[in-house]
Coordinates of C-alpha atoms in Angstrom, one line a residue:
M3 CA 30.3 11.0 5.0
K4 CA 26.3 11.8 5.9
Y5 CA 23.6 9.7 4.2
Y6 CA 19.8 10.6 4.1
I7 CA 18.1 7.7 2.7
I8 CA 14.3 7.5 1.9
A9 CA 12.4 4.2 1.5
G10 CA 8.7 4.3 1.4
E11 CA 7.7 0.5 2.0
A12 CA 8.6 -2.8 3.1
S13 CA 10.6 -4.0 0.0
G14 CA 12.8 -0.7 0.3
D15 CA 13.3 -1.4 4.3
L16 CA 14.6 -4.6 3.2
H17 CA 17.0 -3.6 0.6
G18 CA 17.8 0.0 2.5
S19 CA 18.7 -2.0 5.4
N20 CA 21.3 -4.1 3.3
L21 CA 22.5 -0.8 2.0
I22 CA 23.1 0.6 5.2
K23 CA 25.1 -2.2 6.1
Q24 CA 27.4 -2.2 3.4
L25 CA 27.7 1.6 3.5
R26 CA 28.8 1.0 6.9
A27 CA 31.5 -1.4 5.4
V28 CA 32.9 1.1 3.1
D29 CA 32.5 4.2 5.4
S30 CA 33.2 3.4 8.7
L31 CA 32.0 6.7 10.0
A32 CA 28.9 7.1 8.0
S33 CA 26.3 8.8 9.3
I34 CA 22.9 7.8 8.4
R35 CA 19.1 9.2 8.6
C36 CA 16.4 7.3 7.2
W37 CA 12.8 6.9 6.1
G38 CA 12.0 3.0 6.2
G39 CA 11.3 0.6 8.9
D40 CA 12.5 -1.7 11.7
L41 CA 15.0 -3.5 9.3
M42 CA 16.5 -0.1 8.5
Q43 CA 16.7 1.1 12.0
Q44 CA 18.1 -2.4 13.1
A45 CA 21.1 -1.9 10.4
G46 CA 21.9 1.4 12.2
G47 CA 20.2 4.1 10.7
E48 CA 18.4 6.7 12.6
L49 CA 14.6 6.3 11.7
V50 CA 12.9 9.4 11.4
K51 CA 9.5 7.9 9.6
H52 CA 8.5 4.6 9.2
Y53 CA 6.7 3.4 6.1
R54 CA 3.5 2.4 7.9
E55 CA 2.7 6.2 7.6
L56 CA 3.7 6.4 3.8
A57 CA 2.2 3.3 2.1
F58 CA -0.6 4.0 0.0
M59 CA -1.5 2.4 -3.1
G60 CA -3.8 2.7 -6.1
F61 CA -5.2 6.0 -7.5
T62 CA -8.1 6.5 -5.3
E63 CA -6.3 5.7 -2.2
V64 CA -3.6 8.2 -3.0
I65 CA -6.1 10.7 -3.7
K66 CA -7.8 10.0 -0.5
N67 CA -4.5 10.7 1.4
L68 CA -3.1 13.8 -0.5
G69 CA -3.1 15.9 2.5
T70 CA -0.7 13.1 4.4
I71 CA 1.5 12.8 1.2
F72 CA 2.0 16.7 1.0
R73 CA 2.3 17.0 5.0
N74 CA 5.1 14.1 4.6
L75 CA 6.9 15.7 1.8
R76 CA 7.4 19.3 3.6
F77 CA 8.4 17.4 6.4
A78 CA 10.8 15.7 4.7
K79 CA 12.5 18.6 3.0
K80 CA 12.7 20.6 6.2
D81 CA 14.6 17.2 8.1
V82 CA 17.1 17.0 4.7
L83 CA 18.2 20.6 5.1
Q84 CA 18.8 20.3 9.0
F85 CA 20.5 17.0 8.3
H86 CA 22.4 18.6 5.5
P87 CA 23.7 15.4 3.9
D88 CA 26.5 14.5 1.6
V89 CA 24.2 12.5 -0.4
L90 CA 20.1 11.9 -0.5
I91 CA 19.8 8.3 -1.5
L92 CA 16.2 7.4 -2.8
I93 CA 14.8 4.2 -2.9
D94 CA 12.1 3.4 -5.4
Y95 CA 8.6 4.7 -4.2
P96 CA 8.7 7.2 -7.2
G97 CA 5.5 9.4 -6.3
F98 CA 7.3 10.9 -3.4
N99 CA 10.9 10.4 -4.1
L100 CA 10.9 11.8 -7.8
R101 CA 9.4 15.2 -6.1
M102 CA 12.1 14.9 -3.6
A103 CA 14.8 14.4 -6.4
K104 CA 13.8 17.6 -8.0
W105 CA 13.7 19.5 -4.8
A106 CA 17.0 18.0 -3.6
K107 CA 18.7 19.0 -7.1
E108 CA 17.5 22.7 -6.8
N109 CA 18.8 22.9 -3.5
G110 CA 22.3 21.8 -4.4
L111 CA 22.3 18.1 -3.2
K112 CA 23.9 15.1 -4.7
V113 CA 21.2 12.7 -5.7
V114 CA 21.3 9.0 -5.9
Y115 CA 18.5 6.4 -7.2
Y116 CA 18.7 3.1 -5.9
I117 CA 16.4 0.8 -7.4
S118 CA 14.5 2.5 -10.4
P119 CA 10.7 3.4 -10.5
Q120 CA 9.1 1.2 -12.8
V121 CA 9.0 3.7 -15.7
W122 CA 9.1 0.9 -18.2
A123 CA 5.7 -0.1 -17.0
W124 CA 4.0 3.3 -16.9
K125 CA 4.7 7.2 -16.8
E126 CA 7.8 6.7 -19.0
N127 CA 7.8 10.6 -19.6
R128 CA 9.1 10.5 -15.8
V129 CA 12.3 9.4 -17.6
N130 CA 12.9 13.2 -18.2
S131 CA 12.4 14.3 -14.6
I132 CA 15.2 11.4 -13.9
R133 CA 17.5 12.8 -16.4
K134 CA 17.3 16.1 -15.3
F135 CA 17.3 15.7 -11.2
V136 CA 19.0 12.1 -10.7
D137 CA 22.9 12.4 -10.5
K138 CA 23.2 8.7 -10.4
M139 CA 20.6 5.5 -11.3
L140 CA 21.6 2.4 -9.8
V141 CA 19.1 -0.4 -11.3
I142 CA 18.6 -4.1 -10.3
L143 CA 16.6 -5.4 -13.1
P144 CA 18.4 -6.9 -16.3
F145 CA 16.4 -5.2 -18.9
E146 CA 16.3 -1.7 -17.2
N147 CA 19.9 -1.1 -19.0
E148 CA 18.4 -1.4 -22.4
F149 CA 15.4 0.3 -21.6
Y150 CA 17.5 3.7 -20.0
N151 CA 19.7 3.4 -23.1
K152 CA 17.0 4.3 -25.3
W153 CA 16.6 7.6 -23.4
D154 CA 20.3 8.2 -24.0
Y155 CA 20.5 8.0 -19.9
K156 CA 23.5 6.1 -18.6
V157 CA 22.7 3.7 -15.3
E158 CA 24.7 1.1 -13.4
Y159 CA 23.3 -2.3 -13.1
I160 CA 24.4 -3.9 -9.9
G161 CA 22.5 -7.1 -9.6
H162 CA 19.5 -7.7 -7.6
P163 CA 19.5 -7.5 -3.7
L164 CA 17.1 -10.3 -3.3
V165 CA 19.5 -12.7 -4.6
E166 CA 22.1 -12.5 -1.6
V167 CA 19.0 -12.1 0.8
V168 CA 17.6 -15.4 -0.1
D169 CA 21.0 -17.1 -0.4
E170 CA 21.4 -16.0 3.1
A171 CA 18.7 -17.1 4.3
L172 CA 19.0 -20.8 2.6
N173 CA 22.5 -21.1 4.1
H174 CA 21.0 -21.0 7.6
Q175 CA 18.2 -23.0 6.8
P176 CA 16.7 -25.2 9.7
A177 CA 15.6 -28.6 9.1
N178 CA 11.8 -27.8 10.2
P179 CA 11.7 -23.9 10.3
L180 CA 8.3 -23.3 11.2
E181 CA 8.2 -26.6 13.8
I182 CA 5.3 -28.0 11.8
S183 CA 4.1 -31.4 13.1
P184 CA 5.7 -34.0 10.9
I185 CA 2.3 -35.0 9.1
N186 CA 1.8 -31.7 7.9
Q187 CA 5.6 -30.5 7.5
H188 CA 5.7 -31.5 3.6
N189 CA 2.4 -30.1 2.9
V190 CA 2.3 -26.3 3.6
I191 CA 1.1 -24.1 1.2
A192 CA 2.2 -20.3 1.9
L193 CA -0.4 -17.5 1.4
L194 CA 1.3 -13.8 0.9
P195 CA -1.5 -11.3 0.7
G196 CA 0.8 -8.2 0.6
S197 CA 1.7 -5.5 3.2
R198 CA -0.7 -3.0 2.8
E199 CA -4.6 -2.9 4.2
Q200 CA -5.9 -2.3 0.8
E201 CA -4.2 -5.0 -0.8
V202 CA -4.7 -7.7 2.1
S203 CA -8.3 -6.8 2.3
K204 CA -9.1 -7.5 -1.1
K205 CA -6.9 -10.7 -1.8
L206 CA -6.6 -12.8 1.5
P207 CA -10.5 -13.6 1.3
V208 CA -10.4 -15.0 -2.0
M209 CA -7.0 -17.0 -0.7
L210 CA -8.8 -18.4 2.3
A211 CA -11.7 -19.2 0.5
A212 CA -9.4 -21.6 -1.9
S213 CA -7.9 -23.2 1.1
T214 CA -10.9 -25.0 1.8
A215 CA -10.4 -27.2 -1.3
F216 CA -7.4 -28.4 0.1
P217 CA -8.3 -30.4 3.2
D218 CA -4.8 -32.4 3.2
Y219 CA -2.7 -29.3 3.0
H220 CA -1.8 -26.9 5.7
F221 CA -2.2 -23.2 4.8
I222 CA -0.1 -20.7 6.5
V223 CA -0.7 -16.7 6.2
A224 CA 2.4 -14.7 6.4
K225 CA 1.4 -11.4 8.2
A226 CA 3.1 -7.8 7.2
P227 CA 5.2 -6.8 9.9
S228 CA 3.4 -3.1 9.5
L229 CA -0.4 -4.6 10.2
P230 CA -1.6 -5.5 13.3
D231 CA -3.1 -8.7 14.6
Q232 CA -6.6 -7.6 15.0
F233 CA -6.5 -6.6 11.3
Y234 CA -6.1 -9.9 10.4
D235 CA -8.5 -11.7 12.7
Q236 CA -11.5 -10.1 10.8
F237 CA -10.4 -12.6 7.7
L238 CA -9.1 -15.4 9.9
Q239 CA -11.9 -16.2 12.2
S240 CA -14.0 -18.2 9.9
F241 CA -11.1 -20.4 8.9
P242 CA -9.4 -22.0 11.9
Q243 CA -7.6 -24.4 10.2
V244 CA -5.6 -22.0 8.5
R245 CA -2.3 -20.7 10.4
S246 CA -0.7 -17.5 10.4
I247 CA 2.8 -16.2 11.5
R248 CA 4.5 -12.9 11.5
N249 CA 8.5 -11.9 10.7
R250 CA 9.2 -15.4 9.4
T251 CA 8.3 -15.3 5.8
Y252 CA 11.4 -16.8 4.8
Q253 CA 11.0 -19.7 6.9
L254 CA 7.4 -20.3 5.8
L255 CA 8.8 -20.3 1.8
M256 CA 11.1 -22.6 2.8
Q257 CA 9.0 -25.0 3.9
A258 CA 6.2 -24.6 1.6
K259 CA 5.0 -26.8 -1.4
A260 CA 3.4 -23.9 -3.4
A261 CA 2.0 -20.4 -2.7
L262 CA -0.6 -17.8 -3.4
V263 CA 1.4 -14.6 -3.9
T264 CA 0.3 -11.1 -4.4
S265 CA 2.1 -9.2 -7.1
G266 CA 5.1 -7.3 -6.2
T267 CA 8.4 -8.4 -4.7
A268 CA 7.1 -11.3 -2.9
T269 CA 6.8 -12.9 -6.4
L270 CA 10.4 -12.6 -7.1
E271 CA 11.1 -13.7 -3.5
T272 CA 9.0 -17.3 -3.7
A273 CA 10.8 -18.1 -7.2
L274 CA 14.2 -17.7 -5.4
F275 CA 13.0 -19.9 -2.5
G276 CA 12.0 -22.4 -5.6
V277 CA 8.3 -22.6 -4.4
P278 CA 5.8 -23.2 -7.6
Q279 CA 3.3 -20.3 -7.1
V280 CA -0.1 -18.4 -8.4
V281 CA 0.5 -14.5 -8.6
C282 CA -2.8 -12.8 -7.4
Y283 CA -3.7 -9.1 -8.1
K284 CA -6.8 -7.4 -7.2
G285 CA -7.2 -3.5 -6.8
S286 CA -10.1 -1.2 -6.4
P287 CA -12.5 -1.3 -9.5
V288 CA -11.3 2.4 -10.5
S289 CA -7.6 1.8 -9.5
Y290 CA -7.7 -1.0 -11.8
Q291 CA -9.5 0.5 -14.8
I292 CA -7.0 3.6 -14.8
A293 CA -4.3 1.2 -14.3
K294 CA -5.6 -0.7 -17.6
R295 CA -5.5 2.1 -19.7
L296 CA -2.0 3.3 -18.4
V297 CA 0.3 0.5 -17.6
K298 CA 2.1 -1.0 -21.0
I299 CA 3.3 -4.0 -19.7
K300 CA 2.6 -7.9 -20.7
Y301 CA 3.2 -9.5 -17.0
I302 CA 2.5 -7.8 -13.4
S303 CA 4.7 -10.3 -11.7
L304 CA 8.4 -9.7 -11.7
V305 CA 9.3 -13.2 -12.4
N306 CA 7.4 -13.2 -15.8
L307 CA 8.5 -9.7 -16.5
I308 CA 12.4 -10.7 -16.0
M309 CA 12.1 -13.9 -18.2
D310 CA 9.8 -12.4 -20.7
K311 CA 7.4 -15.0 -20.6
E312 CA 4.9 -16.7 -18.5
V313 CA 6.6 -18.8 -15.8
V314 CA 3.9 -18.3 -13.2
K315 CA 0.3 -17.9 -13.9
E316 CA -1.2 -14.3 -13.0
L317 CA -4.6 -14.0 -11.9
I318 CA -5.7 -10.5 -12.1
Q319 CA -8.6 -8.5 -11.1
D320 CA -11.7 -10.5 -12.2
E321 CA -10.1 -13.6 -12.5
L322 CA -9.0 -13.8 -9.1
T323 CA -11.8 -16.0 -7.7
P324 CA -11.6 -18.8 -5.1
K325 CA -12.5 -21.4 -8.2
N326 CA -9.5 -20.1 -10.5
A327 CA -7.1 -20.0 -7.4
V328 CA -8.0 -23.9 -6.9
K329 CA -7.6 -24.7 -10.2
E330 CA -4.2 -23.2 -10.8
L331 CA -2.9 -24.4 -7.2
K332 CA -4.3 -28.0 -8.5
E333 CA -2.0 -27.5 -11.4
I334 CA 1.4 -26.4 -9.5
L335 CA 0.7 -29.2 -7.0
E336 CA -0.2 -32.1 -9.1
N337 CA 1.2 -31.8 -12.5
P338 CA 4.6 -33.2 -12.7
E339 CA 5.5 -31.7 -15.9
R340 CA 4.4 -28.1 -15.2
K341 CA 6.5 -28.5 -11.7
L342 CA 9.6 -29.2 -13.8
Q343 CA 9.1 -26.5 -16.0
I344 CA 8.6 -23.8 -13.2
Q345 CA 12.0 -25.0 -11.7
Q346 CA 13.9 -24.9 -14.7
D347 CA 12.6 -21.7 -15.5
Y348 CA 13.4 -20.7 -11.8
A349 CA 16.9 -21.6 -12.3
A350 CA 17.4 -19.6 -15.5
L351 CA 15.9 -16.7 -13.3
K352 CA 18.5 -16.8 -10.9
R353 CA 21.4 -17.3 -13.1
L354 CA 20.3 -14.1 -14.6
L355 CA 19.9 -11.9 -11.5
N356 CA 23.4 -13.2 -10.2
K357 CA 25.3 -11.9 -13.1
G358 CA 25.5 -8.2 -11.5
G359 CA 27.0 -9.6 -8.0
N360 CA 26.2 -8.9 -4.7
A361 CA 23.8 -5.7 -5.3
S362 CA 23.9 -4.3 -1.5
A363 CA 27.8 -4.3 -1.9
N364 CA 28.1 -2.9 -5.4
A365 CA 25.5 -0.2 -4.4
A366 CA 27.2 1.0 -1.4
K367 CA 30.9 0.9 -3.5
S368 CA 29.2 2.9 -6.4
I369 CA 27.8 5.6 -3.9
Y370 CA 30.8 6.1 -1.8
A371 CA 32.9 6.4 -5.1
F372 CA 30.4 8.9 -6.8
L373 CA 30.9 11.0 -3.3
Q374 CA 34.7 11.1 -3.9
N375 CA 34.5 12.9 -7.2

């Protein structure tokens, strides 16, 4: 079979790469062309466009880059037609991918969506488009089944793909993954400021400022694979005591005692590694004000959303200050009751996500079976 996969950001690249491996396991003759990143390419996909060229976040940023987005859409349509796949597989990235779903359906292509857009958070009316243009929706969050039932749209819960990714990393855990000196080995704080320029620029300065209140701890920034070292230098040069790493985020989380984490997939990864965290969010003022009026969820972190309670503290927009970050970091480092409660909630979260089984394998089998019909 011929598979065309579109992922538009770092998390999509990760999940797309595992999907490619599992598709090859069920279909040894699979021919796979994709938009994504290095991981999807390493897994055997023929990479057409890197997510570096696609990742725009926030309302104002999207508007500024509309020309690029529409050029990418035109290119995608032309490339899909030339490849003539048996199925178009879309991974999250809804602004772009829902347009592709509509176009693909109108052109007689089969459409599978892997990892639902967060329509339960905002733009719920997008479900109408999904019902019309998506032949099969594979969801990875336990509550999404119930959400789509409300709309009389049948979806398939396959488990969360991060569970198997993190388990695999933990099964091959070295004793001192970052080769940190023994004096600092158990006092590591991870800083995960995100994968896009806009979000890193807003959050990393606050995280770095907070680090100065903890002279006995070893702060390490996880750099995004898609952003160059020079970009980080402007923030790090005033903080010589702070280290940075690249392509070793999981090793960092294996060794971290606590973390400051940007909202998104990283909050779930941090929880699955069992690391107490403070979730950080700060957008441009215009984007935030628009989002505040449109988004209708109680929490911004996946950990809290899945558990439907505040498991981890969220510092949002004006609350994200060095002073507040220091206060919340001290709480998860020094309060034993708080630490115990977080670990108990993390264990419950993992049990919930484990119920679906191996998500990537389930997705591949489901897509392959769908194509046999």
